[in-house]
Coordinates of C-alpha atoms in Angstrom, one line a residue:
M1 CA 83.3 109.7 116.8
P2 CA 83.0 109.6 120.4
W3 CA 82.9 106.0 120.6
T4 CA 85.7 102.9 120.0
Q5 CA 84.4 100.1 118.7
D6 CA 84.3 97.9 122.0
Q7 CA 81.9 100.2 122.5
I8 CA 79.6 99.2 119.6
S9 CA 77.9 96.1 119.7
Q10 CA 76.1 94.7 116.8
R11 CA 72.1 93.9 116.8
G12 CA 69.6 93.2 114.6
H13 CA 70.5 92.2 110.2
S14 CA 69.1 94.8 107.4
I15 CA 68.9 94.2 103.7
E16 CA 68.2 97.0 101.1
C17 CA 67.1 96.8 98.1
R18 CA 67.4 99.4 95.6
I19 CA 64.2 99.5 93.4
Y20 CA 66.1 100.9 90.1
A21 CA 63.7 101.5 86.6
E22 CA 65.7 98.8 85.0
D23 CA 65.6 95.2 83.1
P24 CA 67.6 92.7 84.5
A25 CA 66.3 90.6 81.5
K26 CA 67.9 93.4 79.1
G27 CA 71.3 93.2 81.1
F28 CA 69.3 96.1 83.5
L29 CA 69.4 99.0 80.8
P30 CA 66.8 101.6 82.3
S31 CA 63.0 100.9 81.1
P32 CA 61.6 104.6 80.8
G33 CA 57.9 105.3 80.8
R34 CA 55.6 107.4 83.1
I35 CA 54.4 104.7 86.5
S36 CA 50.4 104.3 85.9
R37 CA 50.0 102.4 89.0
L38 CA 52.3 102.4 92.0
V39 CA 50.9 101.0 95.0
L40 CA 54.2 100.8 98.0
P41 CA 55.3 97.9 100.1
E42 CA 54.7 98.9 104.7
G43 CA 54.9 97.4 107.6
P44 CA 56.7 95.8 110.3
G45 CA 60.5 96.2 110.2
V46 CA 60.0 97.8 106.4
R47 CA 61.5 101.1 105.7
L48 CA 60.8 102.8 102.5
E49 CA 62.5 106.2 100.9
C50 CA 60.4 106.6 97.8
G51 CA 60.6 109.5 95.3
V52 CA 58.2 108.6 92.7
A53 CA 54.3 108.7 92.8
E54 CA 51.8 107.4 89.8
G55 CA 51.5 109.7 86.8
V56 CA 55.6 110.6 86.8
E57 CA 57.2 109.8 83.3
V58 CA 61.0 107.9 84.3
S59 CA 63.2 109.5 81.7
V60 CA 66.6 108.0 80.2
H61 CA 68.1 111.1 81.6
Y62 CA 68.3 110.7 84.7
D63 CA 69.2 107.6 87.5
P64 CA 66.3 105.3 87.2
L65 CA 66.3 105.0 90.9
L66 CA 62.4 104.4 92.3
A67 CA 63.0 104.1 95.5
K68 CA 65.1 102.8 98.5
L69 CA 63.5 99.4 100.5
I70 CA 64.7 98.4 103.5
A71 CA 64.1 95.6 106.0
T72 CA 64.7 94.9 109.8
G73 CA 64.9 92.0 112.1
S74 CA 66.2 90.5 114.8
T75 CA 67.9 87.2 112.4
R76 CA 68.7 87.5 109.0
A77 CA 66.0 85.5 108.5
E78 CA 63.7 87.3 109.8
A79 CA 64.8 90.6 107.5
I80 CA 65.1 88.0 104.5
E81 CA 61.5 87.5 105.1
R82 CA 60.2 90.8 106.1
M83 CA 61.9 91.8 102.6
S84 CA 60.3 89.6 100.5
R85 CA 57.0 90.2 101.9
A86 CA 57.7 94.1 101.2
L87 CA 58.5 92.8 97.3
A88 CA 55.6 90.7 97.1
A89 CA 53.6 93.9 98.1
F90 CA 55.4 96.2 95.8
V91 CA 54.0 96.8 92.8
V92 CA 54.7 99.4 89.9
E93 CA 53.5 99.3 86.9
G94 CA 54.4 101.3 83.1
V95 CA 57.9 100.4 83.3
K96 CA 59.9 97.7 84.4
T97 CA 61.5 97.4 87.2
V98 CA 64.0 95.3 89.3
I99 CA 61.4 93.5 92.5
P100 CA 61.2 90.5 90.1
F101 CA 65.4 90.0 90.6
H102 CA 65.0 90.9 94.2
Q103 CA 62.6 88.3 95.0
R104 CA 64.9 86.1 92.5
V105 CA 67.9 87.1 95.4
M106 CA 65.6 86.8 98.5
Q107 CA 64.6 83.2 97.5
S108 CA 67.6 81.7 96.4
A109 CA 69.6 79.1 98.3
P110 CA 73.3 80.5 98.6
F111 CA 71.6 84.2 99.6
R112 CA 70.1 83.1 102.1
A113 CA 72.6 80.9 103.4
G114 CA 75.1 83.5 103.5
A115 CA 77.3 82.3 100.7
V116 CA 77.4 85.3 98.8
H117 CA 80.1 87.2 96.1
T118 CA 80.5 89.9 93.8
Q119 CA 79.7 87.8 90.9
M120 CA 76.8 86.2 91.0
V121 CA 74.7 88.5 88.7
E122 CA 77.4 88.2 86.0
Q123 CA 77.7 84.7 86.8
G124 CA 73.6 84.2 86.4
V125 CA 73.2 82.4 89.9
F126 CA 70.3 84.7 90.5
A127 CA 68.8 84.7 86.9

């Protein structure tokens, strides 16, 4: 790359939630089945990379990743609020997803404060 680190300025905040057909209540085991209803979120600062549609069968033979949801804002708080709204608007019926888990993460005080670490899921912080 032709740039040096001092030529790169940081601006804004982004959060990505990977939407899997998994059941957080069962240790994030895959949740196979047919997607019977799908409502995709949209709005300012929201980007969605989605590889499924209504009627698609989610198999146990492949990665259960359904979509990547990205929210961007000028501040961390704005990115969190945009992600929270996008998650609330995201509807997937027919399979269990990690959407409710991501909603709990977005609302948790430690995440909002930026006080996160890699053991939080195992410790049940977002349960």
